[in-house]
PDB file of C-alpha atoms in Angstrom:
ATOM      1  CA  MET A   1     -30.140 -14.177 -57.109  1.00 44.00           C
ATOM      2  CA  ASN A   2     -30.579 -11.140 -55.051  1.00 47.00           C
ATOM      3  CA  THR A   3     -31.684 -13.049 -52.319  1.00 46.00           C
ATOM      4  CA  ASP A   4     -28.502 -15.466 -52.427  1.00 48.00           C
ATOM      5  CA  LEU A   5     -26.131 -12.325 -52.444  1.00 39.00           C
ATOM      6  CA  ALA A   6     -27.844 -10.915 -49.415  1.00 40.00           C
ATOM      7  CA  ASP A   7     -27.709 -14.049 -47.495  1.00 43.00           C
ATOM      8  CA  ALA A   8     -23.972 -14.081 -48.390  1.00 39.00           C
ATOM      9  CA  ALA A   9     -23.491 -10.623 -47.182  1.00 37.00           C
ATOM     10  CA  VAL A  10     -25.413 -11.378 -43.760  1.00 36.00           C
ATOM     11  CA  THR A  11     -23.234 -14.586 -43.467  1.00 37.00           C
ATOM     12  CA  LEU A  12     -19.608 -12.791 -44.240  1.00 38.00           C
ATOM     13  CA  SER A  13     -20.292  -9.559 -42.596  1.00 36.00           C
ATOM     14  CA  PRO A  14     -19.830 -10.199 -38.962  1.00 41.00           C
ATOM     15  CA  ARG A  15     -16.372 -11.362 -39.395  1.00 43.00           C
ATOM     16  CA  PRO A  16     -14.859  -8.337 -40.440  1.00 40.00           C
ATOM     17  CA  ARG A  17     -16.823  -6.141 -38.256  1.00 42.00           C
ATOM     18  CA  ARG A  18     -15.853  -8.307 -35.235  1.00 46.00           C
ATOM     19  CA  PHE A  19     -12.166  -8.201 -36.351  1.00 45.00           C
ATOM     20  CA  ARG A  20     -12.297  -4.368 -36.460  1.00 47.00           C
ATOM     21  CA  HIS A  21     -13.927  -3.731 -33.030  1.00 49.00           C
ATOM     22  CA  GLY A  22     -12.185  -6.138 -31.204  1.00 69.00           C
ATOM     23  CA  SER A  23      -8.839  -5.396 -32.573  1.00 83.00           C
ATOM     24  CA  VAL A  24      -8.275  -1.462 -32.673  1.00 92.00           C
ATOM     25  CA  VAL A  25      -7.927  -1.141 -29.160  1.00 94.00           C
ATOM     26  CA  PRO A  26      -5.578  -3.945 -28.587  1.00 95.00           C
ATOM     27  CA  VAL A  27      -3.283  -2.433 -31.504  1.00 96.00           C
ATOM     28  CA  LEU A  28      -3.702   1.322 -30.265  1.00 96.00           C
ATOM     29  CA  ALA A  29      -2.662  -0.124 -26.481  1.00 97.00           C
ATOM     30  CA  ALA A  30       0.181  -1.994 -27.943  1.00 97.00           C
ATOM     31  CA  ALA A  31       1.683   0.985 -29.814  1.00 97.00           C
ATOM     32  CA  ALA A  32       1.329   3.344 -27.091  1.00 98.00           C
ATOM     33  CA  VAL A  33       3.180   0.902 -24.838  1.00 98.00           C
ATOM     34  CA  ILE A  34       5.840   0.577 -27.404  1.00 98.00           C
ATOM     35  CA  VAL A  35       6.417   4.300 -27.639  1.00 98.00           C
ATOM     36  CA  ALA A  36       6.593   4.824 -23.987  1.00 98.00           C
ATOM     37  CA  SER A  37       8.669   1.887 -23.115  1.00 97.00           C
ATOM     38  CA  GLY A  38      11.108   2.676 -25.850  1.00 97.00           C
ATOM     39  CA  VAL A  39      11.254   6.214 -24.546  1.00 97.00           C
ATOM     40  CA  ALA A  40      12.029   4.909 -21.035  1.00 97.00           C
ATOM     41  CA  THR A  41      14.459   2.420 -22.139  1.00 96.00           C
ATOM     42  CA  ALA A  42      16.420   4.941 -24.230  1.00 96.00           C
ATOM     43  CA  THR A  43      16.410   7.570 -21.233  1.00 94.00           C
ATOM     44  CA  GLY A  44      16.892   4.776 -18.582  1.00 92.00           C
ATOM     45  CA  PRO A  45      15.734   5.347 -14.949  1.00 92.00           C
ATOM     46  CA  GLY A  46      14.668   8.763 -14.024  1.00 90.00           C
ATOM     47  CA  ALA A  47      15.058   8.259 -10.410  1.00 92.00           C
ATOM     48  CA  GLU A  48      17.202   6.119  -8.233  1.00 91.00           C
ATOM     49  CA  TYR A  49      14.456   3.996  -6.697  1.00 92.00           C
ATOM     50  CA  ALA A  50      13.582   2.792 -10.150  1.00 93.00           C
ATOM     51  CA  ARG A  51      17.007   0.944 -10.961  1.00 92.00           C
ATOM     52  CA  ILE A  52      15.636  -1.840  -9.246  1.00 91.00           C
ATOM     53  CA  PHE A  53      12.433  -2.162 -11.363  1.00 94.00           C
ATOM     54  CA  PRO A  54      11.944  -4.785 -14.173  1.00 95.00           C
ATOM     55  CA  PRO A  55      13.604  -3.536 -17.555  1.00 95.00           C
ATOM     56  CA  ALA A  56      11.048  -1.007 -19.468  1.00 96.00           C
ATOM     57  CA  TRP A  57      11.999  -3.008 -22.749  1.00 97.00           C
ATOM     58  CA  LEU A  58       9.852  -5.762 -21.473  1.00 97.00           C
ATOM     59  CA  GLY A  59       6.934  -3.616 -22.425  1.00 97.00           C
ATOM     60  CA  VAL A  60       8.107  -3.436 -26.186  1.00 98.00           C
ATOM     61  CA  VAL A  61       8.326  -7.385 -26.397  1.00 98.00           C
ATOM     62  CA  GLY A  62       4.828  -7.751 -24.743  1.00 97.00           C
ATOM     63  CA  ALA A  63       3.248  -5.356 -26.887  1.00 98.00           C
ATOM     64  CA  ALA A  64       4.725  -6.897 -30.098  1.00 97.00           C
ATOM     65  CA  ALA A  65       3.282 -10.181 -28.992  1.00 97.00           C
ATOM     66  CA  VAL A  66      -0.169  -8.625 -28.653  1.00 96.00           C
ATOM     67  CA  VAL A  67       0.268  -7.148 -32.198  1.00 96.00           C
ATOM     68  CA  PHE A  68       1.177 -10.799 -33.385  1.00 95.00           C
ATOM     69  CA  GLY A  69      -1.913 -12.143 -31.567  1.00 93.00           C
ATOM     70  CA  VAL A  70      -4.102  -9.715 -33.321  1.00 92.00           C
ATOM     71  CA  LEU A  71      -2.697 -10.600 -36.552  1.00 90.00           C
ATOM     72  CA  LEU A  72      -2.920 -14.326 -35.954  1.00 89.00           C
ATOM     73  CA  ARG A  73      -6.615 -13.726 -34.824  1.00 86.00           C
ATOM     74  CA  ALA A  74      -7.550 -12.299 -38.241  1.00 80.00           C
ATOM     75  CA  ARG A  75      -6.572 -15.594 -39.504  1.00 75.00           C
ATOM     76  CA  ALA A  76      -8.249 -17.458 -37.081  1.00 66.00           C
ATOM     77  CA  LEU A  77     -11.521 -15.829 -37.659  1.00 64.00           C
ATOM     78  CA  ARG A  78     -11.151 -17.326 -41.373  1.00 64.00           C
ATOM     79  CA  THR A  79     -10.027 -20.594 -40.203  1.00 62.00           C
ATOM     80  CA  GLY A  80     -11.325 -21.167 -37.088  1.00 58.00           C
ATOM     81  CA  ARG A  81      -8.009 -22.090 -35.514  1.00 65.00           C
ATOM     82  CA  ALA A  82      -7.258 -19.765 -32.791  1.00 69.00           C
ATOM     83  CA  ALA A  83      -4.779 -21.534 -30.655  1.00 72.00           C
ATOM     84  CA  GLY A  84      -1.856 -19.394 -31.807  1.00 86.00           C
ATOM     85  CA  ALA A  85      -3.391 -16.199 -31.591  1.00 87.00           C
ATOM     86  CA  GLU A  86      -4.876 -16.990 -27.930  1.00 88.00           C
ATOM     87  CA  SER A  87      -1.314 -18.196 -26.805  1.00 91.00           C
ATOM     88  CA  ALA A  88       0.415 -14.780 -28.099  1.00 94.00           C
ATOM     89  CA  ALA A  89      -2.288 -12.624 -26.366  1.00 95.00           C
ATOM     90  CA  TRP A  90      -1.366 -14.441 -22.816  1.00 95.00           C
ATOM     91  CA  VAL A  91       2.390 -14.233 -23.653  1.00 96.00           C
ATOM     92  CA  GLY A  92       1.856 -10.392 -24.235  1.00 97.00           C
ATOM     93  CA  ALA A  93      -0.218 -10.320 -21.196  1.00 97.00           C
ATOM     94  CA  VAL A  94       2.172 -11.913 -18.882  1.00 96.00           C
ATOM     95  CA  LEU A  95       5.240  -9.811 -20.608  1.00 97.00           C
ATOM     96  CA  LEU A  96       3.052  -6.447 -20.241  1.00 98.00           C
ATOM     97  CA  LEU A  97       2.321  -7.298 -16.564  1.00 97.00           C
ATOM     98  CA  ALA A  98       6.164  -7.983 -15.699  1.00 96.00           C
ATOM     99  CA  ALA A  99       6.808  -4.634 -17.376  1.00 97.00           C
ATOM    100  CA  SER A 100       4.140  -2.998 -15.178  1.00 97.00           C
ATOM    101  CA  GLY A 101       6.046  -4.071 -11.902  1.00 95.00           C
ATOM    102  CA  GLY A 102       6.260  -0.843  -9.821  1.00 94.00           C
ATOM    103  CA  PHE A 103       3.661   1.309 -10.886  1.00 96.00           C
ATOM    104  CA  VAL A 104       2.024   1.087  -7.739  1.00 94.00           C
ATOM    105  CA  LEU A 105       4.716   2.756  -6.104  1.00 94.00           C
ATOM    106  CA  ASP A 106       5.184   5.027  -8.785  1.00 96.00           C
ATOM    107  CA  CYS A 107       1.549   6.248  -8.006  1.00 95.00           C
ATOM    108  CA  PHE A 108       2.250   6.586  -4.445  1.00 92.00           C
ATOM    109  CA  ARG A 109       5.362   8.969  -5.099  1.00 93.00           C
ATOM    110  CA  ALA A 110       3.179  11.057  -7.584  1.00 94.00           C
ATOM    111  CA  PHE A 111       0.644  11.575  -4.783  1.00 93.00           C
ATOM    112  CA  PHE A 112       3.391  13.400  -2.643  1.00 90.00           C
ATOM    113  CA  ALA A 113       4.621  15.024  -5.750  1.00 90.00           C
ATOM    114  CA  VAL A 114       1.473  16.444  -6.901  1.00 91.00           C
ATOM    115  CA  THR A 115      -0.031  17.469  -3.595  1.00 89.00           C
ATOM    116  CA  GLY A 116       3.103  18.915  -2.139  1.00 85.00           C
ATOM    117  CA  ILE A 117       2.906  17.046   1.017  1.00 86.00           C
ATOM    118  CA  PRO A 118       6.646  16.911   2.575  1.00 82.00           C
ATOM    119  CA  ALA A 119       8.136  13.420   1.852  1.00 79.00           C
ATOM    120  CA  GLY A 120      11.550  13.936   1.002  1.00 81.00           C
ATOM    121  CA  ALA A 121      12.982  11.615  -1.905  1.00 82.00           C
ATOM    122  CA  PHE A 122       9.747   9.642  -1.630  1.00 85.00           C
ATOM    123  CA  SER A 123       8.107  12.462  -3.670  1.00 88.00           C
ATOM    124  CA  GLU A 124      10.532  11.895  -6.578  1.00 93.00           C
ATOM    125  CA  VAL A 125       8.908  10.121  -9.616  1.00 94.00           C
ATOM    126  CA  ASP A 126      10.417   8.558 -12.535  1.00 96.00           C
ATOM    127  CA  VAL A 127       8.071  10.020 -14.885  1.00 96.00           C
ATOM    128  CA  PRO A 128       8.988   8.114 -18.263  1.00 96.00           C
ATOM    129  CA  GLY A 129       9.237   4.888 -16.470  1.00 96.00           C
ATOM    130  CA  ALA A 130       6.008   5.374 -14.579  1.00 97.00           C
ATOM    131  CA  VAL A 131       3.972   6.283 -17.804  1.00 97.00           C
ATOM    132  CA  ALA A 132       5.681   3.267 -19.521  1.00 98.00           C
ATOM    133  CA  ARG A 133       4.564   1.098 -16.546  1.00 98.00           C
ATOM    134  CA  GLY A 134       1.122   2.673 -16.343  1.00 97.00           C
ATOM    135  CA  LEU A 135       0.349   1.753 -20.063  1.00 98.00           C
ATOM    136  CA  ALA A 136       1.881  -1.715 -19.621  1.00 98.00           C
ATOM    137  CA  LEU A 137      -0.818  -2.381 -16.675  1.00 97.00           C
ATOM    138  CA  ALA A 138      -3.578  -1.166 -19.087  1.00 97.00           C
ATOM    139  CA  GLY A 139      -2.008  -3.298 -21.725  1.00 97.00           C
ATOM    140  CA  ALA A 140      -2.070  -6.237 -19.956  1.00 97.00           C
ATOM    141  CA  PHE A 141      -5.616  -6.038 -18.913  1.00 97.00           C
ATOM    142  CA  ILE A 142      -6.504  -5.336 -22.553  1.00 97.00           C
ATOM    143  CA  ALA A 143      -4.247  -8.340 -23.876  1.00 96.00           C
ATOM    144  CA  ILE A 144      -5.940 -10.719 -21.248  1.00 95.00           C
ATOM    145  CA  ARG A 145      -9.602  -9.447 -22.552  1.00 93.00           C
ATOM    146  CA  LEU A 146      -8.342 -10.093 -25.998  1.00 93.00           C
ATOM    147  CA  ALA A 147      -7.287 -13.586 -25.204  1.00 91.00           C
ATOM    148  CA  ARG A 148     -10.659 -14.456 -23.546  1.00 88.00           C
ATOM    149  CA  THR A 149     -12.379 -12.864 -26.766  1.00 87.00           C
ATOM    150  CA  ILE A 150     -10.212 -14.901 -28.987  1.00 84.00           C
ATOM    151  CA  ARG A 151     -11.705 -18.137 -27.196  1.00 80.00           C
ATOM    152  CA  ALA A 152     -14.966 -17.046 -27.551  1.00 77.00           C
ATOM    153  CA  ASP A 153     -14.684 -16.373 -31.137  1.00 71.00           C
ATOM    154  CA  THR A 154     -14.128 -20.343 -31.790  1.00 66.00           C
ATOM    155  CA  SER A 155     -15.876 -21.622 -28.591  1.00 63.00           C
ATOM    156  CA  ARG A 156     -19.088 -19.550 -28.060  1.00 54.00           C
ATOM    157  CA  ALA A 157     -20.935 -22.643 -26.949  1.00 43.00           C
ATOM    158  CA  SER A 158     -19.192 -22.982 -23.827  1.00 47.00           C
ATOM    159  CA  ARG A 159     -19.305 -20.810 -20.676  1.00 52.00           C
ATOM    160  CA  ALA A 160     -16.685 -21.593 -17.985  1.00 53.00           C
ATOM    161  CA  THR A 161     -18.718 -20.504 -15.131  1.00 58.00           C
ATOM    162  CA  GLY A 162     -17.355 -22.902 -12.676  1.00 61.00           C
ATOM    163  CA  SER A 163     -18.780 -25.412 -10.373  1.00 74.00           C
ATOM    164  CA  ALA A 164     -19.790 -24.400  -6.730  1.00 78.00           C
ATOM    165  CA  ALA A 165     -16.985 -26.751  -5.412  1.00 78.00           C
ATOM    166  CA  GLY A 166     -14.661 -25.033  -7.848  1.00 81.00           C
ATOM    167  CA  ARG A 167     -15.526 -21.445  -6.718  1.00 85.00           C
ATOM    168  CA  LEU A 168     -15.213 -22.655  -3.166  1.00 87.00           C
ATOM    169  CA  SER A 169     -11.925 -24.183  -3.805  1.00 90.00           C
ATOM    170  CA  LEU A 170     -10.716 -21.007  -5.130  1.00 93.00           C
ATOM    171  CA  LEU A 171     -12.014 -18.991  -2.313  1.00 93.00           C
ATOM    172  CA  ALA A 172     -10.031 -21.448   0.235  1.00 94.00           C
ATOM    173  CA  ILE A 173      -6.895 -20.721  -2.023  1.00 95.00           C
ATOM    174  CA  GLY A 174      -7.491 -17.006  -1.928  1.00 95.00           C
ATOM    175  CA  LEU A 175      -8.030 -16.721   1.680  1.00 96.00           C
ATOM    176  CA  VAL A 176      -4.954 -18.682   2.074  1.00 96.00           C
ATOM    177  CA  LEU A 177      -2.766 -16.373  -0.007  1.00 95.00           C
ATOM    178  CA  CYS A 178      -4.162 -13.519   2.080  1.00 95.00           C
ATOM    179  CA  VAL A 179      -2.185 -14.417   5.168  1.00 94.00           C
ATOM    180  CA  PRO A 180       1.635 -14.567   4.527  1.00 92.00           C
ATOM    181  CA  TYR A 181       2.327 -11.078   3.835  1.00 91.00           C
ATOM    182  CA  PRO A 182       0.265  -9.359   6.806  1.00 92.00           C
ATOM    183  CA  LEU A 183       1.691 -12.337   8.978  1.00 91.00           C
ATOM    184  CA  LEU A 184       5.263 -11.429   7.768  1.00 87.00           C
ATOM    185  CA  LYS A 185       5.070  -7.791   8.681  1.00 87.00           C
ATOM    186  CA  THR A 186       3.182  -8.498  12.075  1.00 90.00           C
ATOM    187  CA  ILE A 187       6.344 -10.789  13.142  1.00 87.00           C
ATOM    188  CA  TRP A 188       8.730  -8.065  12.126  1.00 82.00           C
ATOM    189  CA  TRP A 189       6.791  -5.783  14.318  1.00 86.00           C
ATOM    190  CA  MET A 190       6.682  -7.880  17.282  1.00 86.00           C
ATOM    191  CA  GLN A 191      10.560  -8.427  16.772  1.00 80.00           C
ATOM    192  CA  GLY A 192      11.089  -4.799  17.079  1.00 73.00           C
ATOM    193  CA  ASP A 193      13.724  -2.689  15.069  1.00 57.00           C
ATOM    194  CA  ASP A 194      15.031  -4.667  12.046  1.00 57.00           C
ATOM    195  CA  SER A 195      18.405  -3.923  10.504  1.00 56.00           C
ATOM    196  CA  GLY A 196      18.373  -0.316  11.700  1.00 55.00           C
ATOM    197  CA  PHE A 197      14.479   0.353  10.715  1.00 57.00           C
ATOM    198  CA  ASP A 198      11.827   1.148  13.243  1.00 65.00           C
ATOM    199  CA  VAL A 199       9.115  -1.319  12.407  1.00 72.00           C
ATOM    200  CA  GLY A 200       5.473   0.027  13.261  1.00 80.00           C
ATOM    201  CA  PHE A 201       2.293  -1.822  13.642  1.00 86.00           C
ATOM    202  CA  PRO A 202       1.055  -2.978  10.210  1.00 87.00           C
ATOM    203  CA  ALA A 203      -2.427  -1.647  10.340  1.00 90.00           C
ATOM    204  CA  MET A 204      -2.615  -0.629   6.708  1.00 91.00           C
ATOM    205  CA  GLU A 205      -1.492  -4.082   5.577  1.00 89.00           C
ATOM    206  CA  LEU A 206      -3.938  -5.819   7.959  1.00 93.00           C
ATOM    207  CA  VAL A 207      -6.843  -3.796   6.610  1.00 94.00           C
ATOM    208  CA  LEU A 208      -5.887  -4.105   3.098  1.00 92.00           C
ATOM    209  CA  PHE A 209      -5.606  -7.925   3.003  1.00 94.00           C
ATOM    210  CA  ALA A 210      -8.687  -7.998   4.896  1.00 95.00           C
ATOM    211  CA  VAL A 211     -10.579  -6.138   1.993  1.00 94.00           C
ATOM    212  CA  ALA A 212      -8.826  -8.638  -0.238  1.00 94.00           C
ATOM    213  CA  ALA A 213     -10.279 -11.204   1.731  1.00 95.00           C
ATOM    214  CA  GLY A 214     -13.732  -9.815   1.636  1.00 95.00           C
ATOM    215  CA  GLY A 215     -13.579  -9.278  -2.058  1.00 94.00           C
ATOM    216  CA  PHE A 216     -12.644 -12.940  -2.508  1.00 93.00           C
ATOM    217  CA  ILE A 217     -15.578 -14.043  -0.627  1.00 95.00           C
ATOM    218  CA  VAL A 218     -17.974 -11.637  -2.733  1.00 95.00           C
ATOM    219  CA  LEU A 219     -16.522 -12.803  -5.942  1.00 94.00           C
ATOM    220  CA  THR A 220     -17.018 -16.465  -5.214  1.00 93.00           C
ATOM    221  CA  THR A 221     -19.907 -16.749  -3.253  1.00 91.00           C
ATOM    222  CA  LYS A 222     -23.861 -15.333  -3.633  1.00 89.00           C
ATOM    223  CA  LEU A 223     -23.054 -12.476  -1.848  1.00 91.00           C
ATOM    224  CA  GLY A 224     -21.672 -11.073  -4.938  1.00 91.00           C
ATOM    225  CA  ASP A 225     -25.099 -11.482  -6.593  1.00 90.00           C
ATOM    226  CA  VAL A 226     -27.036  -8.769  -4.597  1.00 92.00           C
ATOM    227  CA  LEU A 227     -24.302  -6.114  -5.404  1.00 92.00           C
ATOM    228  CA  PRO A 228     -24.150  -4.059  -8.801  1.00 93.00           C
ATOM    229  CA  ARG A 229     -22.177  -6.109 -11.224  1.00 93.00           C
ATOM    230  CA  TRP A 230     -20.316  -3.350 -12.485  1.00 94.00           C
ATOM    231  CA  LEU A 231     -18.978  -2.683  -9.026  1.00 95.00           C
ATOM    232  CA  VAL A 232     -17.978  -6.109  -8.162  1.00 96.00           C
ATOM    233  CA  VAL A 233     -16.329  -6.525 -11.406  1.00 96.00           C
ATOM    234  CA  LEU A 234     -14.306  -3.107 -11.053  1.00 96.00           C
ATOM    235  CA  GLY A 235     -13.506  -4.031  -7.767  1.00 96.00           C
ATOM    236  CA  GLY A 236     -12.169  -7.357  -8.938  1.00 96.00           C
ATOM    237  CA  TRP A 237      -9.834  -6.324 -11.680  1.00 96.00           C
ATOM    238  CA  SER A 238      -8.476  -3.215 -10.194  1.00 96.00           C
ATOM    239  CA  GLY A 239      -7.519  -5.321  -7.008  1.00 95.00           C
ATOM    240  CA  SER A 240      -6.056  -8.270  -9.099  1.00 96.00           C
ATOM    241  CA  LEU A 241      -4.072  -5.886 -11.539  1.00 96.00           C
ATOM    242  CA  VAL A 242      -2.719  -3.968  -8.422  1.00 95.00           C
ATOM    243  CA  LEU A 243      -1.500  -7.246  -6.700  1.00 95.00           C
ATOM    244  CA  MET A 244      -0.040  -8.818  -9.943  1.00 95.00           C
ATOM    245  CA  SER A 245       1.920  -5.489 -10.610  1.00 95.00           C
ATOM    246  CA  MET A 246       3.272  -5.471  -7.220  1.00 93.00           C
ATOM    247  CA  GLY A 247       3.885  -9.166  -7.361  1.00 92.00           C
ATOM    248  CA  ALA A 248       5.696  -8.846 -11.040  1.00 93.00           C
ATOM    249  CA  LEU A 249       7.970  -6.068  -9.074  1.00 91.00           C
ATOM    250  CA  MET A 250       9.158  -8.632  -6.553  1.00 87.00           C
ATOM    251  CA  VAL A 251       9.284 -11.741  -8.936  1.00 90.00           C
ATOM    252  CA  VAL A 252      10.749 -10.229 -12.290  1.00 91.00           C
ATOM    253  CA  GLY A 253      12.162  -7.402 -10.724  1.00 88.00           C
ATOM    254  CA  LEU A 254      14.787  -9.745  -8.545  1.00 85.00           C
ATOM    255  CA  VAL A 255      15.358 -12.215 -11.446  1.00 87.00           C
ATOM    256  CA  ALA A 256      16.308  -8.858 -13.522  1.00 89.00           C
ATOM    257  CA  GLN A 257      18.429  -7.830 -10.802  1.00 86.00           C
ATOM    258  CA  ALA A 258      20.022 -11.440 -10.188  1.00 82.00           C
ATOM    259  CA  THR A 259      20.771 -11.642 -13.942  1.00 87.00           C
ATOM    260  CA  HIS A 260      22.167  -8.060 -13.983  1.00 86.00           C
ATOM    261  CA  LEU A 261      19.344  -6.763 -16.298  1.00 88.00           C
ATOM    262  CA  VAL A 262      19.015  -3.614 -14.381  1.00 88.00           C
ATOM    263  CA  PRO A 263      21.582  -1.472 -12.706  1.00 84.00           C
ATOM    264  CA  ALA A 264      20.773  -2.102  -9.141  1.00 81.00           C
ATOM    265  CA  THR A 265      19.932  -4.629  -6.387  1.00 80.00           C
ATOM    266  CA  VAL A 266      17.982  -4.949  -3.240  1.00 76.00           C
ATOM    267  CA  ASP A 267      19.757  -6.571  -0.396  1.00 74.00           C
ATOM    268  CA  LEU A 268      17.040  -9.163   1.132  1.00 69.00           C
ATOM    269  CA  GLY A 269      19.810 -10.731   3.800  1.00 65.00           C
ATOM    270  CA  ALA A 270      21.069 -13.853   3.512  1.00 64.00           C
ATOM    271  CA  GLY A 271      20.142 -17.533   3.748  1.00 67.00           C
ATOM    272  CA  ALA A 272      16.767 -18.620   4.950  1.00 73.00           C
ATOM    273  CA  ARG A 273      15.782 -14.834   5.422  1.00 70.00           C
ATOM    274  CA  ALA A 274      16.112 -14.146   1.687  1.00 72.00           C
ATOM    275  CA  VAL A 275      14.162 -17.228   0.477  1.00 78.00           C
ATOM    276  CA  ILE A 276      11.182 -16.236   2.983  1.00 79.00           C
ATOM    277  CA  VAL A 277      11.027 -12.621   2.132  1.00 75.00           C
ATOM    278  CA  PHE A 278      11.097 -13.553  -1.840  1.00 80.00           C
ATOM    279  CA  ALA A 279       8.451 -16.278  -0.866  1.00 83.00           C
ATOM    280  CA  VAL A 280       6.055 -14.245   0.954  1.00 84.00           C
ATOM    281  CA  TYR A 281       6.296 -11.211  -1.613  1.00 82.00           C
ATOM    282  CA  SER A 282       5.670 -13.356  -4.270  1.00 87.00           C
ATOM    283  CA  THR A 283       2.467 -14.503  -2.978  1.00 92.00           C
ATOM    284  CA  TRP A 284       1.222 -11.116  -4.263  1.00 92.00           C
ATOM    285  CA  LEU A 285       1.370 -12.293  -7.951  1.00 93.00           C
ATOM    286  CA  LEU A 286      -0.338 -15.512  -7.193  1.00 94.00           C
ATOM    287  CA  LEU A 287      -3.203 -13.722  -5.304  1.00 95.00           C
ATOM    288  CA  GLY A 288      -3.534 -11.346  -8.166  1.00 95.00           C
ATOM    289  CA  VAL A 289      -3.999 -14.380 -10.449  1.00 95.00           C
ATOM    290  CA  ALA A 290      -6.448 -16.007  -8.167  1.00 95.00           C
ATOM    291  CA  VAL A 291      -8.426 -12.912  -7.918  1.00 96.00           C
ATOM    292  CA  ALA A 292      -8.413 -12.359 -11.689  1.00 95.00           C
ATOM    293  CA  ALA A 293      -9.602 -15.768 -11.980  1.00 93.00           C
ATOM    294  CA  ALA A 294     -12.436 -15.007  -9.582  1.00 94.00           C
ATOM    295  CA  THR A 295     -13.647 -12.156 -11.152  1.00 94.00           C
ATOM    296  CA  VAL A 296     -13.635 -13.946 -14.672  1.00 91.00           C
ATOM    297  CA  LEU A 297     -15.936 -16.707 -13.124  1.00 90.00           C
ATOM    298  CA  TYR A 298     -17.926 -14.276 -11.538  1.00 92.00           C
ATOM    299  CA  GLU A 299     -18.356 -12.132 -14.521  1.00 91.00           C
ATOM    300  CA  GLU A 300     -19.498 -15.299 -16.527  1.00 86.00           C
ATOM    301  CA  ARG A 301     -21.652 -16.564 -13.864  1.00 86.00           C
ATOM    302  CA  ARG A 302     -23.658 -13.404 -13.557  1.00 83.00           C
ATOM    303  CA  ALA A 303     -23.863 -13.107 -17.172  1.00 79.00           C
ATOM    304  CA  SER A 304     -25.382 -16.557 -17.692  1.00 68.00           C
ATOM    305  CA  VAL A 305     -27.841 -15.927 -14.907  1.00 64.00           C
ATOM    306  CA  SER A 306     -28.924 -12.399 -15.577  1.00 58.00           C
ATOM    307  CA  PRO A 307     -27.276 -11.004 -18.730  1.00 47.00           C
ATOM    308  CA  ALA A 308     -29.366  -7.563 -18.330  1.00 43.00           C
ATOM    309  CA  VAL A 309     -28.121  -6.880 -14.781  1.00 38.00           C
TER     310      VAL A 309
END
């Protein structure tokens, strides 16, 4: 009798432990996003530059979707049906990424504000909005990990390490996506003045996207195997989140402007010029997604080969 009770305890105990450990962080992150996004929504943009950013209330909706996914996951651990929980987590991740658009620019402005380097209006920071966008970006990462954990709970036997051909295809896509933005900036530089602005040589853009291309090569080839796994994973996730946040600023921000969800707009020009600019800047979002996919495949491949590394 005692043996049967002990076996039952061993069988049942992992599920509630797994629920607690895998759900507390997403819930706390969602709560923080809801509070910060609610404050940012109530106060409105705290600086003129933030008037074109995606609306802060997207963070509230995204965080609510994450909490819903956590609740569905509790049920999925009992029934084994996790499709709804995983979908809710992915929806939450997408909405939180959309809400994070502009956080990278907030960081640039905060740098000048903190250091006191003269930068004029560029040192002005929308503090409530910046906090909300930063928490939304962190929440998006947590939501992505939650979605993958939910899938692992119900399909532990499968590991999508990806074939060599698949990784090379992803590499090709990533390298192509690294071209449009620096190419556009180089064309602008070669054309000279643009609408009254002096266009300088895009040295930083060329360097940053060259680094992105190098990171793609590391993530998708055996070059990544000779480096510390934590370093490659940190670089992959950091780069992907920055790119997706900047892409969300362009895609979601412009949609919000077109639908009058935000109080200001950016003039991209007319006709073909507006389409080209929107398309080129939107590649940041696609590039971020590709880097995230490459990072996931890298993590799983390294874990399957050398779990102790």
